[in-house]
Amino acid sequence: MFSEFTPIEKLTTAAAQQEITHLQSQLTTYGIAYYEKDAPLIEDHDYDELYAHLVALEAEFPQFVTPDSPTQNVGGDSIKSELEKVVHPAPMLSLGDVFSLAELDEWDARTTKSLGFQSDYNLELKIDGLAVALTYVNGQLIQASTRGNGIIGEDVTRNVKTIKTIPQQLTEPITIEVRGEIYMPKTSFAKLNIQREADGLEPFANPRNAAAGSLRQLDAKITKARELAAFVYYTAEPEALGATTQSEALERFSILGLPTNSKNRVISRISDIADYIAEYTTKRDELAYGIDGVVVKVNQLDLQFDLGNTVKIPRWAIAYKFPPEEALTVVRDIEWTVGRTGAVTPTAIMDPVKLAGTTVQRASLHNPDYLNSKGIRIGDTVTLHKAGDIIPEIGQVILANRPSDSQKYDIPLKCPACDSELVHIEGEVALRCINPFCSAQIQEGLTHFASRNAMNIEGMGPRVIGQLLKSDLIKDVASIYHLNREQLLLLDKFKEKSVSNLLTSIDKSKSNSLERLLFGLGIRMIGAKAARLIAEKFKNIETIATATVEDIANIDGIGTTIAHSVVQYFDLPESKQLIQELSRANVNLKFLSEVVIDENSFFYNKKIVLTGKLEQSSRPVATKWLQDHGAIVAGSISAKTDLLIAGEDGGSKLRKANELGVMIWTEQQFVDAQAKEGIDK
Ligand code: IVH
């Protein structure tokens, strides 16, 4: 019905702009009627035709694409996804952005002119995540939604409720909608991508995408397993909060138990903005989360109100975006390595360059498809950046610099470690070595077996395992339990003391509960959590080994893919024999229900320090509780500390934690989190 559009090539720029703006607003109206009111104004195919025309126009005239165009989805949010739709009570605005101090000065000059005087600014870090709105009624979290297109978002309440740092109950019974950013901490992002690659899945490009992908899951259990966190920074209802400035609002959020970023700074001279930007340009690499700039906000909320908003962005705030850090280097080689699951991964070996705080020489190229899409040749000059501030990633090849003798790499046909034929399993991007006796896989598998979250054999890291394999002292996980003193004394740098320590930790690992062994065996798709669920259900390894796919898939949280993988593993004669050998070596094969540390606990694996006087508990009691929930309780603060729990009179630890930007909780926040752990179980 709309085929009477003027052909795009005949449009003048001005006419195109007019048409684009018109279509954007028309489609937004139709979108709201359809998704929000369930009362479409036009037929679906007419909507699709208009939409397709807008896409074509915007492709030809990209200068007119606005962030709120119906074609633009924030963070991969699609308004057509299967999550329920939520209409925001007030539009969720984005921020205008500038890329230089000069542009920032211009923004300040405009703001100062409008106000008639220089206002104070609250400077904040621009967290690289995705925006979320949280609605609390009488202090109770009742709804969480993504930004979507700013007007309609998606209901992610169930998923957000799995994020430990977002309270389900505020410390006061107020009714308020607050907004903030959900992000994935850098370490969780790195861990998740390693796991995805091992599972033959495409890694996430950056923590922002990972956070968006994790939050927008239909299955909240998946969100829970990904470690997300949040910072709250805005409410459209400051009266409900009782704040008159942005900095006060942040303090009030914190008192209410909401997570806030403590790095904000109130300044009254415009030149101080440059100092803050310079400071965090340097410090950003040390932060536990990704930031992509600095947000400057007029501090006084009544002045914010006076300045008001445009349709898309507030006039009272601006985002200064960090320039992307990029370096040029030359690819010297492409190395192929074999992981625990047999995935063969290419890595670019490059001339070392300094990038975002570290020297980089290697960048993963993930899998052959990815490598091919980059079209890299050995000898090529490439741009290099860090995805989400952390992971070195090759951007593009500078073709103009390609030397005439550059060499095309070959995708290996044989395993670089064991020389057996590699396979491309259908539906997977990874190239795999499927030889169960492949030396590289054995080495990686043994390292995994001994690792902290598996059998936790202290002192048995990759170096020791490499030596043991080379000297033929071990061949599989069962043989670890036959090692003796004389054999270990032969190892490089091993003396009486280190030998006896290692033998003690090997011995200790024999009494681990079954889930550690099950995880340590390295069965495909079986992470620590799945291992625990399975061990808990079947109680001993013989019952697991004889269970059917249906029996296993019946466990809440375990799907059929995992169940198939378990059954396949225990069907192998080699696996049966290995279990027998472990049993003969007196390795415990039963689930011991006494101490099961929940890997999903907020406290799991967190380095936590206690300071000050606790009113509701004592230090030893709190320490024991934290340890039972998987925390590592330390005596002093370092950059590696995840959390400081500060009672009365925190003293020097509190000061140091503040300096290092360590997350700080009051005792009450700790008590609330303890209660939540109880409810979740
Ligand atoms: S203020 C009307 N503060 O950046 C209030 N936004 O590029 C608008 N963001 O959509 C948001 N850190 O998702 C604000 N400290 C911060 C922020 C922040 C990250 C995000 C937010 C916004 C986007 C704009």
PDB file of N, CA and C in Angstrom, residues 297-350:
ATOM      1  N   LYS A 297      26.916  16.225  35.305  1.00  0.00           N
ATOM      2  CA  LYS A 297      25.508  16.552  35.576  1.00  0.00           C
ATOM      3  C   LYS A 297      25.433  17.830  36.400  1.00  0.00           C
ATOM      4  N   VAL A 298      24.512  18.717  36.039  1.00  0.00           N
ATOM      5  CA  VAL A 298      24.255  19.881  36.885  1.00  0.00           C
ATOM      6  C   VAL A 298      23.847  19.319  38.243  1.00  0.00           C
ATOM      7  N   ASN A 299      24.512  19.790  39.312  1.00  0.00           N
ATOM      8  CA  ASN A 299      24.299  19.102  40.589  1.00  0.00           C
ATOM      9  C   ASN A 299      22.955  19.435  41.229  1.00  0.00           C
ATOM     10  N   GLN A 300      22.542  20.687  41.133  1.00  0.00           N
ATOM     11  CA  GLN A 300      21.304  21.063  41.822  1.00  0.00           C
ATOM     12  C   GLN A 300      20.091  20.586  41.040  1.00  0.00           C
ATOM     13  N   LEU A 301      19.217  19.845  41.701  1.00  0.00           N
ATOM     14  CA  LEU A 301      18.109  19.225  40.981  1.00  0.00           C
ATOM     15  C   LEU A 301      17.082  20.249  40.491  1.00  0.00           C
ATOM     16  N   ASP A 302      16.906  21.374  41.233  1.00  0.00           N
ATOM     17  CA  ASP A 302      15.950  22.377  40.728  1.00  0.00           C
ATOM     18  C   ASP A 302      16.491  23.033  39.455  1.00  0.00           C
ATOM     19  N   LEU A 303      17.823  23.146  39.359  1.00  0.00           N
ATOM     20  CA  LEU A 303      18.394  23.718  38.130  1.00  0.00           C
ATOM     21  C   LEU A 303      18.264  22.729  36.971  1.00  0.00           C
ATOM     22  N   GLN A 304      18.400  21.448  37.291  1.00  0.00           N
ATOM     23  CA  GLN A 304      18.178  20.422  36.254  1.00  0.00           C
ATOM     24  C   GLN A 304      16.770  20.588  35.697  1.00  0.00           C
ATOM     25  N   PHE A 305      15.840  20.782  36.625  1.00  0.00           N
ATOM     26  CA  PHE A 305      14.441  20.935  36.229  1.00  0.00           C
ATOM     27  C   PHE A 305      14.268  22.176  35.340  1.00  0.00           C
ATOM     28  N   ASP A 306      14.927  23.292  35.731  1.00  0.00           N
ATOM     29  CA  ASP A 306      14.831  24.525  34.936  1.00  0.00           C
ATOM     30  C   ASP A 306      15.375  24.310  33.525  1.00  0.00           C
ATOM     31  N   LEU A 307      16.483  23.595  33.425  1.00  0.00           N
ATOM     32  CA  LEU A 307      17.095  23.391  32.100  1.00  0.00           C
ATOM     33  C   LEU A 307      16.255  22.438  31.250  1.00  0.00           C
ATOM     34  N   GLY A 308      15.678  21.458  31.890  1.00  0.00           N
ATOM     35  CA  GLY A 308      14.753  20.544  31.191  1.00  0.00           C
ATOM     36  C   GLY A 308      15.427  19.582  30.227  1.00  0.00           C
ATOM     37  N   ASN A 309      14.600  18.919  29.436  1.00  0.00           N
ATOM     38  CA  ASN A 309      15.082  17.881  28.516  1.00  0.00           C
ATOM     39  C   ASN A 309      14.654  18.211  27.096  1.00  0.00           C
ATOM     40  N   THR A 310      15.392  17.711  26.124  1.00  0.00           N
ATOM     41  CA  THR A 310      14.863  17.692  24.761  1.00  0.00           C
ATOM     42  C   THR A 310      14.103  16.364  24.658  1.00  0.00           C
ATOM     43  N   VAL A 311      13.620  16.013  23.480  1.00  0.00           N
ATOM     44  CA  VAL A 311      12.868  14.765  23.367  1.00  0.00           C
ATOM     45  C   VAL A 311      13.735  13.570  23.742  1.00  0.00           C
ATOM     46  N   LYS A 312      15.009  13.650  23.374  1.00  0.00           N
ATOM     47  CA  LYS A 312      15.858  12.471  23.543  1.00  0.00           C
ATOM     48  C   LYS A 312      16.787  12.537  24.740  1.00  0.00           C
ATOM     49  N   ILE A 313      17.261  13.754  25.030  1.00  0.00           N
ATOM     50  CA  ILE A 313      18.337  13.850  26.021  1.00  0.00           C
ATOM     51  C   ILE A 313      18.109  15.022  26.981  1.00  0.00           C
ATOM     52  N   PRO A 314      18.628  14.893  28.195  1.00  0.00           N
ATOM     53  CA  PRO A 314      18.504  16.032  29.109  1.00  0.00           C
ATOM     54  C   PRO A 314      19.468  17.164  28.711  1.00  0.00           C
ATOM     55  N   ARG A 315      19.079  18.426  28.994  1.00  0.00           N
ATOM     56  CA  ARG A 315      20.017  19.533  28.741  1.00  0.00           C
ATOM     57  C   ARG A 315      20.979  19.702  29.914  1.00  0.00           C
ATOM     58  N   TRP A 316      20.636  19.065  31.034  1.00  0.00           N
ATOM     59  CA  TRP A 316      21.412  19.288  32.254  1.00  0.00           C
ATOM     60  C   TRP A 316      22.557  18.290  32.439  1.00  0.00           C
ATOM     61  N   ALA A 317      22.758  17.442  31.460  1.00  0.00           N
ATOM     62  CA  ALA A 317      23.844  16.456  31.589  1.00  0.00           C
ATOM     63  C   ALA A 317      24.464  16.209  30.230  1.00  0.00           C
ATOM     64  N   ILE A 318      25.700  15.760  30.269  1.00  0.00           N
ATOM     65  CA  ILE A 318      26.392  15.443  29.018  1.00  0.00           C
ATOM     66  C   ILE A 318      27.388  14.308  29.298  1.00  0.00           C
ATOM     67  N   ALA A 319      27.593  13.461  28.294  1.00  0.00           N
ATOM     68  CA  ALA A 319      28.581  12.389  28.470  1.00  0.00           C
ATOM     69  C   ALA A 319      29.839  12.731  27.676  1.00  0.00           C
ATOM     70  N   TYR A 320      30.964  12.716  28.345  1.00  0.00           N
ATOM     71  CA  TYR A 320      32.249  12.833  27.644  1.00  0.00           C
ATOM     72  C   TYR A 320      32.695  11.403  27.374  1.00  0.00           C
ATOM     73  N   LYS A 321      32.875  11.048  26.111  1.00  0.00           N
ATOM     74  CA  LYS A 321      33.260   9.675  25.765  1.00  0.00           C
ATOM     75  C   LYS A 321      34.773   9.575  25.611  1.00  0.00           C
ATOM     76  N   PHE A 322      35.354   8.575  26.231  1.00  0.00           N
ATOM     77  CA  PHE A 322      36.793   8.360  26.051  1.00  0.00           C
ATOM     78  C   PHE A 322      37.067   8.008  24.596  1.00  0.00           C
ATOM     79  N   PRO A 323      38.181   8.509  24.044  1.00  0.00           N
ATOM     80  CA  PRO A 323      38.514   8.064  22.686  1.00  0.00           C
ATOM     81  C   PRO A 323      38.860   6.583  22.723  1.00  0.00           C
ATOM     82  N   PRO A 324      38.490   5.821  21.703  1.00  0.00           N
ATOM     83  CA  PRO A 324      38.836   4.395  21.751  1.00  0.00           C
ATOM     84  C   PRO A 324      40.348   4.251  21.752  1.00  0.00           C
ATOM     85  N   GLU A 325      40.834   3.424  22.633  1.00  0.00           N
ATOM     86  CA  GLU A 325      42.283   3.217  22.656  1.00  0.00           C
ATOM     87  C   GLU A 325      42.626   2.180  21.615  1.00  0.00           C
ATOM     88  N   GLU A 326      43.485   2.573  20.724  1.00  0.00           N
ATOM     89  CA  GLU A 326      43.817   1.690  19.626  1.00  0.00           C
ATOM     90  C   GLU A 326      45.314   1.737  19.389  1.00  0.00           C
ATOM     91  N   ALA A 327      45.870   0.652  18.945  1.00  0.00           N
ATOM     92  CA  ALA A 327      47.297   0.649  18.611  1.00  0.00           C
ATOM     93  C   ALA A 327      47.468  -0.108  17.300  1.00  0.00           C
ATOM     94  N   LEU A 328      48.564   0.156  16.644  1.00  0.00           N
ATOM     95  CA  LEU A 328      48.877  -0.585  15.416  1.00  0.00           C
ATOM     96  C   LEU A 328      50.010  -1.551  15.725  1.00  0.00           C
ATOM     97  N   THR A 329      49.908  -2.740  15.186  1.00  0.00           N
ATOM     98  CA  THR A 329      51.011  -3.687  15.355  1.00  0.00           C
ATOM     99  C   THR A 329      51.021  -4.655  14.169  1.00  0.00           C
ATOM    100  N   VAL A 330      52.035  -5.532  14.169  1.00  0.00           N
ATOM    101  CA  VAL A 330      52.167  -6.439  13.020  1.00  0.00           C
ATOM    102  C   VAL A 330      51.968  -7.881  13.485  1.00  0.00           C
ATOM    103  N   VAL A 331      51.178  -8.630  12.748  1.00  0.00           N
ATOM    104  CA  VAL A 331      50.950 -10.041  13.080  1.00  0.00           C
ATOM    105  C   VAL A 331      52.136 -10.850  12.562  1.00  0.00           C
ATOM    106  N   ARG A 332      52.791 -11.577  13.467  1.00  0.00           N
ATOM    107  CA  ARG A 332      53.976 -12.356  13.086  1.00  0.00           C
ATOM    108  C   ARG A 332      53.672 -13.832  12.892  1.00  0.00           C
ATOM    109  N   ASP A 333      52.625 -14.279  13.590  1.00  0.00           N
ATOM    110  CA  ASP A 333      52.340 -15.715  13.486  1.00  0.00           C
ATOM    111  C   ASP A 333      50.891 -15.972  13.925  1.00  0.00           C
ATOM    112  N   ILE A 334      50.395 -17.115  13.552  1.00  0.00           N
ATOM    113  CA  ILE A 334      49.099 -17.539  14.094  1.00  0.00           C
ATOM    114  C   ILE A 334      49.316 -18.888  14.753  1.00  0.00           C
ATOM    115  N   GLU A 335      49.051 -18.909  16.064  1.00  0.00           N
ATOM    116  CA  GLU A 335      49.345 -20.109  16.845  1.00  0.00           C
ATOM    117  C   GLU A 335      48.029 -20.843  17.094  1.00  0.00           C
ATOM    118  N   TRP A 336      48.069 -22.164  17.024  1.00  0.00           N
ATOM    119  CA  TRP A 336      46.853 -22.948  17.271  1.00  0.00           C
ATOM    120  C   TRP A 336      47.048 -23.748  18.548  1.00  0.00           C
ATOM    121  N   THR A 337      46.136 -23.562  19.507  1.00  0.00           N
ATOM    122  CA  THR A 337      46.285 -24.299  20.764  1.00  0.00           C
ATOM    123  C   THR A 337      45.044 -25.147  21.042  1.00  0.00           C
ATOM    124  N   VAL A 338      45.300 -26.240  21.764  1.00  0.00           N
ATOM    125  CA  VAL A 338      44.209 -27.176  22.041  1.00  0.00           C
ATOM    126  C   VAL A 338      43.769 -27.014  23.489  1.00  0.00           C
ATOM    127  N   GLY A 339      42.486 -26.810  23.694  1.00  0.00           N
ATOM    128  CA  GLY A 339      41.960 -26.647  25.056  1.00  0.00           C
ATOM    129  C   GLY A 339      41.505 -27.975  25.637  1.00  0.00           C
ATOM    130  N   ARG A 340      40.989 -27.908  26.859  1.00  0.00           N
ATOM    131  CA  ARG A 340      40.566 -29.105  27.582  1.00  0.00           C
ATOM    132  C   ARG A 340      39.521 -29.909  26.826  1.00  0.00           C
ATOM    133  N   THR A 341      38.627 -29.196  26.121  1.00  0.00           N
ATOM    134  CA  THR A 341      37.555 -29.913  25.441  1.00  0.00           C
ATOM    135  C   THR A 341      37.936 -30.256  24.007  1.00  0.00           C
ATOM    136  N   GLY A 342      39.194 -30.000  23.654  1.00  0.00           N
ATOM    137  CA  GLY A 342      39.649 -30.334  22.304  1.00  0.00           C
ATOM    138  C   GLY A 342      39.457 -29.208  21.301  1.00  0.00           C
ATOM    139  N   ALA A 343      38.838 -28.081  21.741  1.00  0.00           N
ATOM    140  CA  ALA A 343      38.666 -26.962  20.807  1.00  0.00           C
ATOM    141  C   ALA A 343      40.049 -26.424  20.425  1.00  0.00           C
ATOM    142  N   VAL A 344      40.257 -26.254  19.124  1.00  0.00           N
ATOM    143  CA  VAL A 344      41.560 -25.769  18.650  1.00  0.00           C
ATOM    144  C   VAL A 344      41.381 -24.298  18.279  1.00  0.00           C
ATOM    145  N   THR A 345      42.074 -23.442  19.023  1.00  0.00           N
ATOM    146  CA  THR A 345      41.841 -22.004  18.907  1.00  0.00           C
ATOM    147  C   THR A 345      43.035 -21.281  18.301  1.00  0.00           C
ATOM    148  N   PRO A 346      42.779 -20.423  17.298  1.00  0.00           N
ATOM    149  CA  PRO A 346      43.883 -19.637  16.753  1.00  0.00           C
ATOM    150  C   PRO A 346      44.152 -18.382  17.590  1.00  0.00           C
ATOM    151  N   THR A 347      45.412 -18.060  17.759  1.00  0.00           N
ATOM    152  CA  THR A 347      45.795 -16.837  18.469  1.00  0.00           C
ATOM    153  C   THR A 347      46.794 -16.086  17.596  1.00  0.00           C
ATOM    154  N   ALA A 348      46.581 -14.780  17.445  1.00  0.00           N
ATOM    155  CA  ALA A 348      47.544 -13.976  16.677  1.00  0.00           C
ATOM    156  C   ALA A 348      48.705 -13.618  17.590  1.00  0.00           C
ATOM    157  N   ILE A 349      49.914 -13.852  17.112  1.00  0.00           N
ATOM    158  CA  ILE A 349      51.106 -13.449  17.865  1.00  0.00           C
ATOM    159  C   ILE A 349      51.633 -12.197  17.161  1.00  0.00           C
ATOM    160  N   MET A 350      51.727 -11.103  17.920  1.00  0.00           N
ATOM    161  CA  MET A 350      52.043  -9.818  17.295  1.00  0.00           C
ATOM    162  C   MET A 350      53.267  -9.177  17.919  1.00  0.00           C
TER     163      MET A 350
END
